[in-house]
Amino acid sequence: MATMIDDPLSRTFSALADPTRRAILARLALGSANVGDLAEPFDMSFAAVSKHLRVLEGAGLISRGRDAQYRPAMLDARPLAAASAWIDDYRKFWGDSFDALDDFLASARSKAGATKGSATDSPTEKEEAS
């Protein structure tokens, strides 16, 4: 049973989940294009590309114009800003986690170096017995 995605962020990520749609967005970042232009690099029908465009349009990632019989698609990157902001929250989390790991490893190396240095500086029991 399919569920409707009703929040903008979910629609954005759902649209971005498909590599063909990501490629279409990359192409539209260069400028507007019609279905024929967008279908050219793919081994799929115009109808299949049109379905991808409907998903992108539903997510607000593209808009469609009217130019005589053509309906050129244009990138609308505003929804990507919300997705980027959401990801940035987790980038901070991972950055903080990696910083903590760096601190732990530096501390462990320092302790290992201190233990190693003190073991080589002091005589062993065999040397003391001789």
Tab-separated table of N, CA and C in Angstrom:
chain	number	residue	atom	x	y	z
A	1	MET	N	0.843	-1.172	0.000
A	1	MET	CA	0.000	0.000	0.000
A	1	MET	C	0.896	1.244	0.000
A	2	ALA	N	0.720	2.088	-0.963
A	2	ALA	CA	1.531	3.307	-1.077
A	2	ALA	C	0.977	4.377	-0.146
A	3	THR	N	1.879	5.119	0.459
A	3	THR	CA	1.456	6.218	1.312
A	3	THR	C	1.819	7.524	0.627
A	4	MET	N	1.026	8.528	0.875
A	4	MET	CA	1.293	9.845	0.300
A	4	MET	C	2.335	10.554	1.151
A	5	ILE	N	3.270	11.153	0.495
A	5	ILE	CA	4.290	11.934	1.182
A	5	ILE	C	3.782	13.369	1.205
A	6	ASP	N	3.559	13.888	2.405
A	6	ASP	CA	2.940	15.204	2.464
A	6	ASP	C	3.825	16.320	3.005
A	7	ASP	N	5.058	15.999	3.391
A	7	ASP	CA	5.906	17.106	3.825
A	7	ASP	C	6.968	17.380	2.758
A	8	PRO	N	7.320	18.643	2.579
A	8	PRO	CA	8.239	19.029	1.498
A	8	PRO	C	9.593	18.333	1.557
A	9	LEU	N	10.161	18.171	2.741
A	9	LEU	CA	11.476	17.547	2.852
A	9	LEU	C	11.431	16.093	2.381
A	10	SER	N	10.392	15.379	2.745
A	10	SER	CA	10.246	13.987	2.299
A	10	SER	C	10.065	13.912	0.787
A	11	ARG	N	9.294	14.833	0.219
A	11	ARG	CA	9.126	14.852	-1.243
A	11	ARG	C	10.463	15.127	-1.931
A	12	THR	N	11.254	16.040	-1.356
A	12	THR	CA	12.559	16.357	-1.941
A	12	THR	C	13.458	15.130	-1.932
A	13	PHE	N	13.601	14.486	-0.763
A	13	PHE	CA	14.475	13.314	-0.677
A	13	PHE	C	13.951	12.159	-1.517
A	14	SER	N	12.644	11.999	-1.599
A	14	SER	CA	12.075	10.946	-2.430
A	14	SER	C	12.413	11.190	-3.904
A	15	ALA	N	12.300	12.427	-4.333
A	15	ALA	CA	12.635	12.765	-5.723
A	15	ALA	C	14.120	12.561	-5.993
A	16	LEU	N	14.959	12.882	-5.014
A	16	LEU	CA	16.412	12.756	-5.185
A	16	LEU	C	16.895	11.310	-5.084
A	17	ALA	N	16.028	10.413	-4.640
A	17	ALA	CA	16.427	9.013	-4.447
A	17	ALA	C	16.718	8.302	-5.762
A	18	ASP	N	16.227	8.821	-6.853
A	18	ASP	CA	16.402	8.162	-8.149
A	18	ASP	C	17.559	8.797	-8.920
A	19	PRO	N	18.507	7.981	-9.412
A	19	PRO	CA	19.665	8.540	-10.131
A	19	PRO	C	19.289	9.249	-11.428
A	20	THR	N	18.233	8.801	-12.087
A	20	THR	CA	17.807	9.481	-13.319
A	20	THR	C	17.325	10.888	-12.998
A	21	ARG	N	16.571	11.017	-11.934
A	21	ARG	CA	16.080	12.353	-11.563
A	21	ARG	C	17.233	13.253	-11.131
A	22	ARG	N	18.217	12.694	-10.446
A	22	ARG	CA	19.394	13.513	-10.081
A	22	ARG	C	20.130	13.965	-11.338
A	23	ALA	N	20.236	13.090	-12.328
A	23	ALA	CA	20.895	13.458	-13.589
A	23	ALA	C	20.099	14.540	-14.319
A	24	ILE	N	18.785	14.437	-14.271
A	24	ILE	CA	17.940	15.456	-14.903
A	24	ILE	C	18.158	16.806	-14.212
A	25	LEU	N	18.218	16.798	-12.887
A	25	LEU	CA	18.468	18.053	-12.163
A	25	LEU	C	19.833	18.634	-12.512
A	26	ALA	N	20.829	17.759	-12.631
A	26	ALA	CA	22.170	18.231	-13.007
A	26	ALA	C	22.131	18.887	-14.385
A	27	ARG	N	21.389	18.293	-15.301
A	27	ARG	CA	21.270	18.879	-16.644
A	27	ARG	C	20.544	20.210	-16.588
A	28	LEU	N	19.483	20.293	-15.767
A	28	LEU	CA	18.714	21.531	-15.670
A	28	LEU	C	19.485	22.635	-14.951
A	29	ALA	N	20.505	22.266	-14.189
A	29	ALA	CA	21.360	23.286	-13.557
A	29	ALA	C	22.101	24.088	-14.615
A	30	LEU	N	22.231	23.517	-15.818
A	30	LEU	CA	22.897	24.219	-16.922
A	30	LEU	C	21.952	25.155	-17.669
A	31	GLY	N	20.647	24.972	-17.470
A	31	GLY	CA	19.651	25.788	-18.151
A	31	GLY	C	18.412	24.977	-18.463
A	32	SER	N	17.357	25.660	-18.865
A	32	SER	CA	16.093	24.984	-19.136
A	32	SER	C	16.228	24.038	-20.334
A	33	ALA	N	15.368	23.029	-20.366
A	33	ALA	CA	15.404	22.036	-21.445
A	33	ALA	C	14.018	21.433	-21.618
A	34	ASN	N	13.750	20.964	-22.819
A	34	ASN	CA	12.479	20.284	-23.050
A	34	ASN	C	12.658	18.778	-22.850
A	35	VAL	N	11.562	18.038	-22.923
A	35	VAL	CA	11.601	16.596	-22.660
A	35	VAL	C	12.555	15.889	-23.613
A	36	GLY	N	12.567	16.291	-24.853
A	36	GLY	CA	13.459	15.663	-25.837
A	36	GLY	C	14.921	15.828	-25.465
A	37	ASP	N	15.292	17.036	-25.048
A	37	ASP	CA	16.675	17.287	-24.617
A	37	ASP	C	17.026	16.443	-23.400
A	38	LEU	N	16.089	16.352	-22.467
A	38	LEU	CA	16.345	15.620	-21.229
A	38	LEU	C	16.374	14.109	-21.452
A	39	ALA	N	15.613	13.625	-22.432
A	39	ALA	CA	15.547	12.181	-22.700
A	39	ALA	C	16.772	11.685	-23.458
A	40	GLU	N	17.458	12.577	-24.148
A	40	GLU	CA	18.555	12.200	-25.044
A	40	GLU	C	19.609	11.277	-24.424
A	41	PRO	N	20.150	11.571	-23.228
A	41	PRO	CA	21.205	10.698	-22.706
A	41	PRO	C	20.704	9.380	-22.098
A	42	PHE	N	19.376	9.206	-22.015
A	42	PHE	CA	18.824	8.021	-21.362
A	42	PHE	C	18.215	7.070	-22.379
A	43	ASP	N	18.253	5.814	-22.066
A	43	ASP	CA	17.608	4.802	-22.900
A	43	ASP	C	16.192	4.599	-22.367
A	44	MET	N	15.360	5.646	-22.549
A	44	MET	CA	13.978	5.567	-22.090
A	44	MET	C	13.109	6.450	-22.967
A	45	SER	N	11.829	6.200	-22.910
A	45	SER	CA	10.876	6.942	-23.729
A	45	SER	C	10.646	8.345	-23.176
A	46	PHE	N	10.052	9.189	-24.033
A	46	PHE	CA	9.687	10.527	-23.574
A	46	PHE	C	8.677	10.414	-22.434
A	47	ALA	N	7.796	9.414	-22.510
A	47	ALA	CA	6.783	9.223	-21.465
A	47	ALA	C	7.451	8.923	-20.120
A	48	ALA	N	8.496	8.111	-20.134
A	48	ALA	CA	9.210	7.782	-18.892
A	48	ALA	C	9.895	9.020	-18.327
A	49	VAL	N	10.506	9.809	-19.185
A	49	VAL	CA	11.146	11.052	-18.731
A	49	VAL	C	10.082	11.997	-18.181
A	50	SER	N	8.935	12.048	-18.832
A	50	SER	CA	7.846	12.907	-18.360
A	50	SER	C	7.388	12.501	-16.962
A	51	LYS	N	7.376	11.201	-16.685
A	51	LYS	CA	7.011	10.741	-15.338
A	51	LYS	C	8.024	11.237	-14.315
A	52	HIS	N	9.306	11.165	-14.663
A	52	HIS	CA	10.340	11.680	-13.766
A	52	HIS	C	10.149	13.182	-13.550
A	53	LEU	N	9.819	13.896	-14.606
A	53	LEU	CA	9.605	15.339	-14.487
A	53	LEU	C	8.417	15.649	-13.586
A	54	ARG	N	7.375	14.840	-13.650
A	54	ARG	CA	6.216	15.049	-12.773
A	54	ARG	C	6.604	14.874	-11.302
A	55	VAL	N	7.444	13.878	-11.032
A	55	VAL	CA	7.907	13.677	-9.647
A	55	VAL	C	8.724	14.888	-9.192
A	56	LEU	N	9.636	15.342	-10.040
A	56	LEU	CA	10.457	16.504	-9.696
A	56	LEU	C	9.603	17.754	-9.517
A	57	GLU	N	8.606	17.899	-10.364
A	57	GLU	CA	7.706	19.051	-10.264
A	57	GLU	C	6.874	18.958	-8.980
A	58	GLY	N	6.417	17.769	-8.643
A	58	GLY	CA	5.654	17.572	-7.413
A	58	GLY	C	6.472	17.892	-6.174
A	59	ALA	N	7.773	17.683	-6.249
A	59	ALA	CA	8.666	18.001	-5.133
A	59	ALA	C	9.064	19.471	-5.135
A	60	GLY	N	8.652	20.198	-6.166
A	60	GLY	CA	8.993	21.618	-6.250
A	60	GLY	C	10.403	21.872	-6.747
A	61	LEU	N	11.058	20.830	-7.282
A	61	LEU	CA	12.447	20.972	-7.733
A	61	LEU	C	12.563	21.522	-9.150
A	62	ILE	N	11.480	21.455	-9.896
A	62	ILE	CA	11.470	22.054	-11.237
A	62	ILE	C	10.146	22.777	-11.439
A	63	SER	N	10.145	23.670	-12.380
A	63	SER	CA	8.905	24.290	-12.839
A	63	SER	C	8.850	24.082	-14.344
A	64	ARG	N	7.650	24.096	-14.876
A	64	ARG	CA	7.469	23.886	-16.321
A	64	ARG	C	6.869	25.142	-16.926
A	65	GLY	N	7.426	25.570	-18.035
A	65	GLY	CA	6.923	26.745	-18.730
A	65	GLY	C	6.115	26.349	-19.953
A	66	ARG	N	5.710	27.335	-20.695
A	66	ARG	CA	5.002	27.102	-21.954
A	66	ARG	C	5.681	27.935	-23.027
A	67	ASP	N	6.105	27.274	-24.088
A	67	ASP	CA	6.704	27.967	-25.222
A	67	ASP	C	6.131	27.289	-26.463
A	68	ALA	N	5.017	27.836	-26.956
A	68	ALA	CA	4.263	27.227	-28.054
A	68	ALA	C	3.871	25.807	-27.649
A	69	GLN	N	4.287	24.794	-28.420
A	69	GLN	CA	3.921	23.416	-28.078
A	69	GLN	C	4.898	22.782	-27.089
A	70	TYR	N	5.991	23.465	-26.768
A	70	TYR	CA	6.993	22.932	-25.846
A	70	TYR	C	6.685	23.348	-24.413
A	71	ARG	N	7.092	22.504	-23.497
A	71	ARG	CA	6.976	22.817	-22.067
A	71	ARG	C	8.353	22.659	-21.448
A	72	PRO	N	9.218	23.661	-21.588
A	72	PRO	CA	10.567	23.528	-21.045
A	72	PRO	C	10.539	23.419	-19.513
A	73	ALA	N	11.437	22.613	-19.002
A	73	ALA	CA	11.591	22.452	-17.557
A	73	ALA	C	12.736	23.326	-17.089
A	74	MET	N	12.572	23.911	-15.901
A	74	MET	CA	13.599	24.763	-15.319
A	74	MET	C	13.831	24.332	-13.876
A	75	LEU	N	15.069	24.343	-13.462
A	75	LEU	CA	15.431	23.982	-12.095
A	75	LEU	C	14.923	25.029	-11.120
A	76	ASP	N	14.381	24.559	-10.018
A	76	ASP	CA	14.024	25.432	-8.893
A	76	ASP	C	14.707	24.816	-7.674
A	77	ALA	N	15.847	25.350	-7.295
A	77	ALA	CA	16.688	24.736	-6.266
A	77	ALA	C	16.273	25.075	-4.841
A	78	ARG	N	15.219	25.844	-4.666
A	78	ARG	CA	14.832	26.237	-3.300
A	78	ARG	C	14.600	25.045	-2.369
A	79	PRO	N	13.927	23.969	-2.800
A	79	PRO	CA	13.762	22.830	-1.884
A	79	PRO	C	15.086	22.179	-1.484
A	80	LEU	N	16.100	22.329	-2.310
A	80	LEU	CA	17.405	21.753	-1.965
A	80	LEU	C	18.032	22.473	-0.774
A	81	ALA	N	17.681	23.729	-0.565
A	81	ALA	CA	18.213	24.475	0.581
A	81	ALA	C	17.730	23.855	1.886
A	82	ALA	N	16.463	23.459	1.935
A	82	ALA	CA	15.930	22.817	3.147
A	82	ALA	C	16.599	21.460	3.366
A	83	ALA	N	16.806	20.712	2.293
A	83	ALA	CA	17.474	19.409	2.406
A	83	ALA	C	18.917	19.599	2.870
A	84	SER	N	19.585	20.586	2.336
A	84	SER	CA	20.963	20.864	2.726
A	84	SER	C	21.043	21.269	4.196
A	85	ALA	N	20.102	22.077	4.657
A	85	ALA	CA	20.085	22.494	6.059
A	85	ALA	C	19.878	21.287	6.969
A	86	TRP	N	19.001	20.373	6.576
A	86	TRP	CA	18.748	19.170	7.367
A	86	TRP	C	20.020	18.320	7.442
A	87	ILE	N	20.692	18.163	6.322
A	87	ILE	CA	21.930	17.381	6.282
A	87	ILE	C	23.019	18.073	7.099
A	88	ASP	N	23.073	19.393	7.047
A	88	ASP	CA	24.089	20.143	7.800
A	88	ASP	C	23.992	19.881	9.304
A	89	ASP	N	22.771	19.675	9.810
A	89	ASP	CA	22.622	19.340	11.227
A	89	ASP	C	23.383	18.066	11.556
A	90	TYR	N	23.332	17.107	10.670
A	90	TYR	CA	24.029	15.842	10.892
A	90	TYR	C	25.518	15.964	10.591
A	91	ARG	N	25.885	16.844	9.711
A	91	ARG	CA	27.301	17.102	9.446
A	91	ARG	C	27.963	17.621	10.722
A	92	LYS	N	27.269	18.485	11.467
A	92	LYS	CA	27.796	18.989	12.733
A	92	LYS	C	27.929	17.829	13.720
A	93	PHE	N	26.933	16.964	13.787
A	93	PHE	CA	26.992	15.807	14.684
A	93	PHE	C	28.209	14.958	14.368
A	94	TRP	N	28.407	14.637	13.082
A	94	TRP	CA	29.547	13.796	12.707
A	94	TRP	C	30.866	14.516	12.928
A	95	GLY	N	30.892	15.812	12.676
A	95	GLY	CA	32.109	16.582	12.934
A	95	GLY	C	32.471	16.546	14.407
A	96	ASP	N	31.466	16.739	15.267
A	96	ASP	CA	31.710	16.675	16.710
A	96	ASP	C	32.165	15.280	17.120
A	97	SER	N	31.551	14.251	16.525
A	97	SER	CA	31.935	12.872	16.850
A	97	SER	C	33.373	12.589	16.429
A	98	PHE	N	33.760	13.053	15.259
A	98	PHE	CA	35.129	12.839	14.794
A	98	PHE	C	36.125	13.628	15.640
A	99	ASP	N	35.731	14.823	16.077
A	99	ASP	CA	36.607	15.602	16.963
A	99	ASP	C	36.831	14.853	18.275
A	100	ALA	N	35.760	14.279	18.820
A	100	ALA	CA	35.887	13.515	20.063
A	100	ALA	C	36.774	12.290	19.849
A	101	LEU	N	36.630	11.633	18.702
A	101	LEU	CA	37.477	10.478	18.395
A	101	LEU	C	38.941	10.910	18.274
A	102	ASP	N	39.190	12.035	17.618
A	102	ASP	CA	40.562	12.563	17.519
A	102	ASP	C	41.153	12.807	18.903
A	103	ASP	N	40.365	13.417	19.790
A	103	ASP	CA	40.841	13.681	21.147
A	103	ASP	C	41.167	12.375	21.870
A	104	PHE	N	40.285	11.391	21.737
A	104	PHE	CA	40.505	10.098	22.379
A	104	PHE	C	41.781	9.436	21.859
A	105	LEU	N	41.956	9.438	20.528
A	105	LEU	CA	43.141	8.808	19.942
A	105	LEU	C	44.422	9.532	20.354
A	106	ALA	N	44.380	10.844	20.408
A	106	ALA	CA	45.558	11.609	20.849
A	106	ALA	C	45.897	11.272	22.290
A	107	SER	N	44.878	11.161	23.121
A	107	SER	CA	45.096	10.807	24.523
A	107	SER	C	45.654	9.392	24.641
A	108	ALA	N	45.111	8.467	23.848
A	108	ALA	CA	45.584	7.076	23.892
A	108	ALA	C	47.034	6.999	23.412
A	109	ARG	N	47.364	7.738	22.358
A	109	ARG	CA	48.755	7.750	21.872
A	109	ARG	C	49.695	8.337	22.923
A	110	SER	N	49.242	9.382	23.577
A	110	SER	CA	50.059	10.031	24.596
A	110	SER	C	50.322	9.075	25.761
A	111	LYS	N	49.283	8.374	26.184
A	111	LYS	CA	49.440	7.409	27.271
A	111	LYS	C	50.335	6.246	26.841
A	112	ALA	N	50.168	5.778	25.606
A	112	ALA	CA	50.993	4.674	25.100
A	112	ALA	C	52.449	5.117	25.002
A	113	GLY	N	52.687	6.336	24.569
A	113	GLY	CA	54.050	6.862	24.473
A	113	GLY	C	54.680	7.007	25.841
A	114	ALA	N	53.908	7.435	26.825
A	114	ALA	CA	54.431	7.599	28.180
A	114	ALA	C	54.771	6.240	28.777
A	115	THR	N	53.941	5.264	28.543
A	115	THR	CA	54.193	3.912	29.062
A	115	THR	C	55.401	3.304	28.383
A	116	LYS	N	55.482	3.460	27.073
A	116	LYS	CA	56.612	2.920	26.310
A	116	LYS	C	57.914	3.601	26.725
A	117	GLY	N	57.882	4.909	26.889
A	117	GLY	CA	59.079	5.662	27.265
A	117	GLY	C	59.557	5.299	28.651
A	118	SER	N	58.663	5.112	29.585
A	118	SER	CA	59.088	4.779	30.945
A	118	SER	C	59.616	3.357	31.018
A	119	ALA	N	59.151	2.472	30.182
A	119	ALA	CA	59.625	1.086	30.187
A	119	ALA	C	61.036	1.004	29.635
A	120	THR	N	61.379	1.830	28.661
A	120	THR	CA	62.719	1.771	28.082
A	120	THR	C	63.724	2.547	28.916
A	121	ASP	N	63.255	3.529	29.703
A	121	ASP	CA	64.160	4.334	30.505
A	121	ASP	C	64.583	3.641	31.794
A	122	SER	N	63.730	2.765	32.319
A	122	SER	CA	64.080	2.117	33.582
A	122	SER	C	64.684	0.748	33.327
A	123	PRO	N	65.592	0.340	34.181
A	123	PRO	CA	66.226	-0.968	33.994
A	123	PRO	C	65.221	-2.076	34.254
A	124	THR	N	65.405	-3.176	33.582
A	124	THR	CA	64.534	-4.334	33.786
A	124	THR	C	65.004	-5.100	35.002
A	125	GLU	N	64.185	-6.018	35.464
A	125	GLU	CA	64.540	-6.811	36.645
A	125	GLU	C	65.793	-7.641	36.397
A	126	LYS	N	66.005	-8.117	35.157
A	126	LYS	CA	67.183	-8.920	34.844
A	126	LYS	C	68.439	-8.066	34.977
A	127	GLU	N	68.371	-6.808	34.516
A	127	GLU	CA	69.538	-5.958	34.586
A	127	GLU	C	69.880	-5.613	36.040
A	128	GLU	N	68.855	-5.459	36.873
A	128	GLU	CA	69.083	-5.128	38.269
A	128	GLU	C	69.694	-6.320	39.006
A	129	ALA	N	69.329	-7.551	38.605
A	129	ALA	CA	69.830	-8.742	39.270
A	129	ALA	C	71.284	-9.004	38.925
A	130	SER	N	71.776	-8.560	37.781
A	130	SER	CA	73.157	-8.852	37.370
A	130	SER	C	74.173	-8.016	38.044
